[in-house]
Every structure is written in C-alpha cells, then in structure tokens.
Coordinates of C-alpha atoms in Angstrom, one line a residue:
M61 CA -33.4 54.4 -19.3
A62 CA -34.1 55.2 -15.3
A63 CA -37.4 55.2 -13.6
D64 CA -40.3 56.9 -15.1
S65 CA -41.2 59.8 -12.9
S66 CA -40.7 61.9 -10.0
A67 CA -44.1 61.4 -8.8
P68 CA -45.2 58.8 -6.5
D69 CA -47.4 57.1 -9.1
G70 CA -44.9 57.5 -12.0
G71 CA -47.5 54.6 -13.5
K72 CA -45.9 52.0 -11.5
A73 CA -47.1 50.9 -7.8
S74 CA -44.5 51.8 -4.9
Q75 CA -42.3 49.0 -3.8
P76 CA -40.9 49.1 -0.2
P77 CA -37.0 49.8 -0.3
T78 CA -34.3 47.6 1.0
P79 CA -34.6 48.1 5.2
A80 CA -32.8 51.0 6.5
Q81 CA -31.1 51.8 3.1
V82 CA -28.8 54.8 2.8
I83 CA -27.5 56.3 -0.2
A84 CA -24.0 58.2 -0.1
G85 CA -24.1 58.3 3.6
R86 CA -26.7 61.2 3.3
Y87 CA -30.2 59.7 1.2
D88 CA -32.2 57.9 3.6
V89 CA -34.6 55.9 1.2
A90 CA -38.6 55.8 2.1
R91 CA -39.8 54.0 -1.1
I92 CA -39.5 53.6 -4.6
L93 CA -41.5 55.9 -6.7
G94 CA -40.8 53.5 -10.0
V95 CA -38.6 51.4 -11.8
G96 CA -37.5 51.1 -15.0
A97 CA -35.3 49.1 -17.4
S98 CA -31.7 50.3 -16.2
G99 CA -32.7 51.8 -12.7
R100 CA -35.2 53.1 -10.3
T101 CA -36.4 56.5 -8.7
M102 CA -36.7 56.5 -4.7
L103 CA -38.1 59.2 -2.6
C104 CA -35.4 59.9 0.0
T105 CA -34.8 62.2 2.7
D106 CA -31.9 64.6 2.7
R107 CA -30.1 64.3 6.2
E108 CA -27.9 67.5 5.5
T109 CA -31.3 69.7 4.4
D110 CA -33.6 67.9 5.9
R111 CA -36.3 67.9 2.5
Q112 CA -37.4 65.1 0.7
V113 CA -35.8 64.5 -2.8
A114 CA -36.6 62.4 -5.7
L115 CA -33.3 60.0 -6.2
K116 CA -33.0 58.4 -9.6
E117 CA -30.2 55.8 -9.8
L118 CA -29.1 54.6 -13.2
R119 CA -27.3 51.1 -12.5
Y120 CA -24.3 50.2 -15.5
E121 CA -25.0 46.5 -15.3
Q122 CA -28.6 47.2 -16.0
L123 CA -27.4 49.2 -19.1
E124 CA -29.2 48.0 -22.5
A125 CA -26.7 50.6 -24.2
W126 CA -24.2 53.0 -22.9
K127 CA -26.4 56.0 -24.8
H128 CA -28.8 55.3 -21.7
L129 CA -26.1 56.9 -19.5
E130 CA -25.3 59.3 -21.8
L131 CA -29.1 60.5 -21.9
F132 CA -28.9 60.3 -18.2
E133 CA -26.4 62.7 -17.7
R134 CA -27.8 64.8 -20.4
E135 CA -31.2 65.0 -18.2
A136 CA -29.0 65.9 -15.4
S137 CA -26.8 68.8 -16.8
V138 CA -29.7 70.1 -18.8
L139 CA -32.1 70.4 -16.1
A140 CA -29.6 72.1 -13.5
R141 CA -29.6 74.9 -15.9
L142 CA -33.4 75.0 -16.1
D143 CA -35.4 77.4 -13.6
H144 CA -39.3 77.0 -13.9
P145 CA -41.9 75.8 -11.3
G146 CA -43.3 73.7 -13.8
V147 CA -40.0 71.7 -14.3
P148 CA -38.1 69.5 -11.2
T149 CA -35.0 71.0 -9.9
V150 CA -32.0 69.3 -9.7
F151 CA -30.0 69.6 -6.7
D152 CA -26.9 67.0 -7.7
F153 CA -25.7 64.7 -9.5
F154 CA -23.1 62.3 -8.6
K155 CA -21.4 58.8 -8.9
G156 CA -22.0 55.8 -6.3
E157 CA -18.9 55.2 -4.0
D158 CA -16.9 52.4 -3.8
G159 CA -17.4 50.7 -7.1
T160 CA -21.2 50.5 -6.8
G161 CA -21.6 51.1 -10.4
A162 CA -24.1 53.5 -10.2
V163 CA -25.0 57.2 -10.9
Y164 CA -27.4 59.3 -9.3
I165 CA -29.5 62.3 -9.7
V166 CA -31.1 64.2 -6.7
Q167 CA -34.0 66.3 -7.9
E168 CA -37.2 67.9 -6.4
F169 CA -39.6 65.6 -5.4
I170 CA -42.8 66.8 -6.7
D171 CA -46.0 65.9 -4.6
G172 CA -48.6 65.3 -7.1
S173 CA -50.7 62.2 -9.4
S174 CA -50.0 61.6 -12.9
L175 CA -52.3 62.7 -15.2
K176 CA -52.3 59.1 -16.5
R177 CA -53.4 58.1 -12.8
R178 CA -56.5 60.8 -12.9
I179 CA -57.4 59.5 -16.4
E180 CA -57.8 55.5 -15.0
S181 CA -59.0 56.2 -11.9
G182 CA -61.6 59.1 -12.8
P183 CA -63.7 61.1 -12.6
M184 CA -63.3 62.4 -16.2
L185 CA -61.6 65.9 -16.7
G186 CA -63.9 68.2 -18.5
Q187 CA -62.9 70.6 -21.7
A188 CA -62.6 73.7 -19.5
E189 CA -60.1 71.4 -16.8
L190 CA -58.0 70.4 -20.1
L191 CA -58.3 73.4 -21.5
G192 CA -56.7 74.8 -18.1
L193 CA -53.9 72.2 -18.1
A194 CA -53.1 72.3 -21.7
E195 CA -52.5 76.3 -21.0
E196 CA -49.9 75.4 -18.5
L197 CA -48.1 72.4 -20.1
L198 CA -47.8 75.1 -23.3
A199 CA -46.1 77.5 -20.7
V200 CA -44.1 74.9 -20.1
L201 CA -42.7 74.2 -23.1
E202 CA -42.8 77.6 -24.1
Y203 CA -40.1 78.2 -21.6
L204 CA -38.0 75.0 -22.4
H205 CA -38.0 75.6 -26.3
D206 CA -37.1 79.3 -25.4
R207 CA -33.7 78.5 -24.3
A208 CA -30.8 78.7 -26.3
P209 CA -30.6 76.1 -27.7
P210 CA -34.1 74.6 -27.5
V211 CA -34.8 72.1 -24.6
L212 CA -37.0 69.3 -26.3
H213 CA -38.6 66.9 -23.8
R214 CA -39.0 64.3 -26.9
D215 CA -41.5 62.1 -24.3
I216 CA -44.5 64.0 -23.2
K217 CA -47.5 61.4 -22.3
P218 CA -50.0 61.6 -19.2
S219 CA -47.4 59.6 -17.0
N220 CA -44.8 62.1 -17.4
V221 CA -47.9 65.2 -16.3
L222 CA -47.9 65.6 -12.8
L223 CA -51.0 67.3 -11.2
R224 CA -49.9 69.2 -8.0
P225 CA -52.9 69.1 -5.3
D226 CA -53.0 73.1 -5.9
G227 CA -54.2 71.9 -9.4
S228 CA -50.5 73.3 -10.9
V229 CA -49.0 71.5 -13.5
A230 CA -45.6 69.9 -13.8
L231 CA -43.7 67.9 -16.4
V232 CA -41.0 65.3 -15.2
D233 CA -39.0 62.4 -16.7
F234 CA -36.7 64.2 -18.9
G235 CA -34.8 61.0 -19.4
G236 CA -35.0 61.4 -23.3
V237 CA -34.5 65.4 -23.2
L238 CA -32.4 66.8 -26.3
L239 CA -30.8 70.3 -26.7
G240 CA -31.6 71.8 -30.1
W241 CA -33.1 70.4 -32.9
H242 CA -32.0 66.7 -34.8
T243 CA -32.8 67.2 -38.2
P244 CA -32.6 65.3 -41.2
G245 CA -29.2 63.8 -41.7
S246 CA -28.0 64.2 -38.0
E247 CA -25.3 62.0 -37.0
G248 CA -26.0 60.1 -33.6
A249 CA -29.8 60.5 -33.9
T250 CA -31.3 58.2 -31.1
V251 CA -35.0 57.8 -31.4
V252 CA -36.9 58.1 -27.9
G253 CA -40.1 58.4 -27.5
T254 CA -43.6 56.5 -26.7
F255 CA -45.6 55.1 -29.5
G256 CA -49.0 56.6 -30.1
Y257 CA -47.4 59.9 -28.6
M258 CA -44.2 60.5 -30.4
P259 CA -45.2 62.2 -34.0
P260 CA -43.9 60.3 -37.3
E261 CA -40.6 62.4 -37.3
Q262 CA -39.4 61.2 -34.1
L263 CA -39.4 57.6 -35.7
L264 CA -36.7 59.0 -38.3
G265 CA -34.6 60.2 -35.4
Q266 CA -35.7 63.6 -36.0
A267 CA -37.1 66.5 -33.3
G268 CA -38.0 70.0 -33.2
P269 CA -40.6 72.0 -31.0
A270 CA -43.2 70.7 -33.1
S271 CA -42.4 67.3 -31.9
D272 CA -43.1 68.2 -28.3
L273 CA -46.3 70.2 -29.5
Y274 CA -47.8 66.9 -31.2
A275 CA -47.0 64.7 -28.2
V276 CA -48.9 67.4 -26.2
G277 CA -51.8 66.8 -28.7
A278 CA -51.9 63.0 -28.1
T279 CA -51.9 63.5 -24.4
L280 CA -54.8 65.8 -24.3
L281 CA -56.6 63.5 -26.6
H282 CA -56.1 60.9 -24.1
A283 CA -57.3 62.9 -21.5
L284 CA -60.4 64.0 -23.3
T285 CA -61.6 60.7 -24.5
G286 CA -60.2 58.3 -21.7
R287 CA -58.6 56.5 -24.9
P288 CA -54.6 56.2 -25.8
P289 CA -54.1 57.4 -28.8
T290 CA -52.9 53.8 -30.7
E291 CA -56.7 53.0 -30.2
F292 CA -57.5 55.9 -33.1
S293 CA -57.8 55.0 -36.7
F294 CA -54.7 56.0 -38.9
D295 CA -56.2 55.2 -41.9
T296 CA -55.8 58.8 -43.4
G297 CA -51.8 58.4 -42.3
R298 CA -52.4 60.5 -38.8
I299 CA -54.5 60.0 -35.8
E300 CA -58.5 60.8 -36.1
V301 CA -59.6 63.3 -34.0
P302 CA -63.4 61.6 -33.5
S303 CA -65.9 63.5 -35.8
N304 CA -68.3 63.5 -32.3
L305 CA -66.5 65.5 -30.4
P306 CA -68.4 68.5 -29.8
K307 CA -66.9 71.7 -31.6
S308 CA -64.4 73.6 -29.2
P309 CA -61.2 75.7 -28.3
L310 CA -59.7 72.4 -27.1
V311 CA -60.6 70.1 -30.0
T312 CA -59.4 72.7 -32.6
L313 CA -56.0 72.9 -30.9
I314 CA -56.0 69.0 -30.7
D315 CA -56.6 68.4 -34.2
A316 CA -54.0 71.1 -34.7
L317 CA -51.4 70.0 -33.0
L318 CA -52.0 66.2 -34.5
R319 CA -50.9 67.1 -38.1
P320 CA -48.7 64.7 -39.5
A321 CA -46.6 66.8 -40.7
P322 CA -44.5 69.2 -38.4
R323 CA -44.9 72.3 -40.6
D324 CA -48.7 71.9 -40.6
R325 CA -48.7 72.2 -36.9
P326 CA -48.2 75.2 -34.6
Q327 CA -44.6 76.1 -34.9
S328 CA -44.4 77.3 -31.3
A329 CA -45.9 76.5 -28.2
A330 CA -46.8 80.3 -28.0
A331 CA -48.6 79.8 -31.3
A332 CA -50.6 77.1 -30.0
L333 CA -51.3 79.2 -26.5

C-alpha cells in the first residue's frame, strides 16, 4: 500500500525529503507526511497553481503484489469522481517520467491532525464531542454509500480520520476503496483492512456498507476509552463494550455498530444517524 494519510502526522513521524527534490518538474517536495510498505506521501507545492498538495507515490520495485497497483489506480479513479468536504479532492494521476518506476496521485492536502494522535496526546474527547464526530463521519459514509455503485472505504480507523482546525472531520487513505458489494463467492476478493477495526466478514473478502459502519464503531470505542479494539474481550464472539460505561446515545450506537453479523447492524449510515 501507499502511505497512510493525507495528514501531516498520518500516524508516523514526518521525515525530511531529499534536498531540493522536484517531481515531474512541477511539485516541490516540502516534507514526507507518511511512509508505507510500497510508497510514501509527500507535502508538495504545485508550481503551476501555487497551492499545497499531498502527493502519494507508489514505487513498482517496492510492490509486494501487483494487486497493490490495482488498488492505487482504483483509489485515484474513485476519488476523482467524488465531491464532498469530508473526502480529499484528487487533482491528477500520472506515471513517473524517464522510467522512474512510480505512479502518483495528486490530491488535496488536508491540514489537520489525526484522531489517533488526539487519542494518544489528549485531552480525552468527551461523549458530546465524540457524538458530533460520529455524526460527521456517518454523514461522509452516507454520501459514499449512496453513490451508484456504493463506495466502500474498508479501512476506517483513528489514523484515517482527520480533525481539521475548525473541528470538522475528513476521511482519508482510500487505498482499500471498493466499488459495490463483495458478497460470498465474489471472484478476486482481497482482504483489506486493519485487525480490530475491520468486521469478521472482511476476513472472508466480503464487504458492504455495514462493514464500514462496524469500523466506525470500533474507531469510536477506541476514542471513547483510549484503548484499541484488540484489547477488549472477544470471548462471546464479538468485541464486548465495557458494561461500566455510562449508558448514553453514543454507547448505544457503538454497541449496535459492533454487532458481529452484518444483518444485525444498522443497514445504512442514515439508519445509524
């Protein structure tokens, strides 16, 4: 996969770029925003528009499988067709020149810190704040899932949720994006996601809108408790929401989103809202 985020932190420390690096004769690299297994994301200045952009780079020699290139190209294609303030805008997609063995996505740079960093650095978010965050995140999913075919993110987690300075929410890193449903027996299904945040059906290569909703539930549980979902008991075949949490609309929502069977969760972001 390419780097994890459009955010300055992206869950990883920023790294200095190669001095005076310019890509495609147009993008001046300011710094590295994040590094993944097969690429990186850089903060650049576009010489032609004089705006800051996030430049995602995927290098062929670092690919663990060619499927990652397909996912990268799909990310560029899908994002280019979306128009929502909670989703980064894609400006361009191109291949490196002179046989550099790389492909690039040029997208909006979202100036914000990840929910992951907020959880780690504090202060803890209150239930009222988290309920507002949940409503914004679900509104983004309502937009994505309402496309024809629906757009599934498949990797929602705290590091992929950005909090802008004005408090608004953006969902980033669409490296696992999928158009439509992946049902039992689907050919070419690929397991994409992060353990703890992805629902059981994704381990089987299956996904639908309810799969993204499960990931929202796991993300909210992490933000509410400060503990990643992998730390909670799974003895009953599901992540057990602590019984000592005070009853509230937020806790009720989290419990509903984390039901192990997709049919038992809210069937749409609108229903969750």
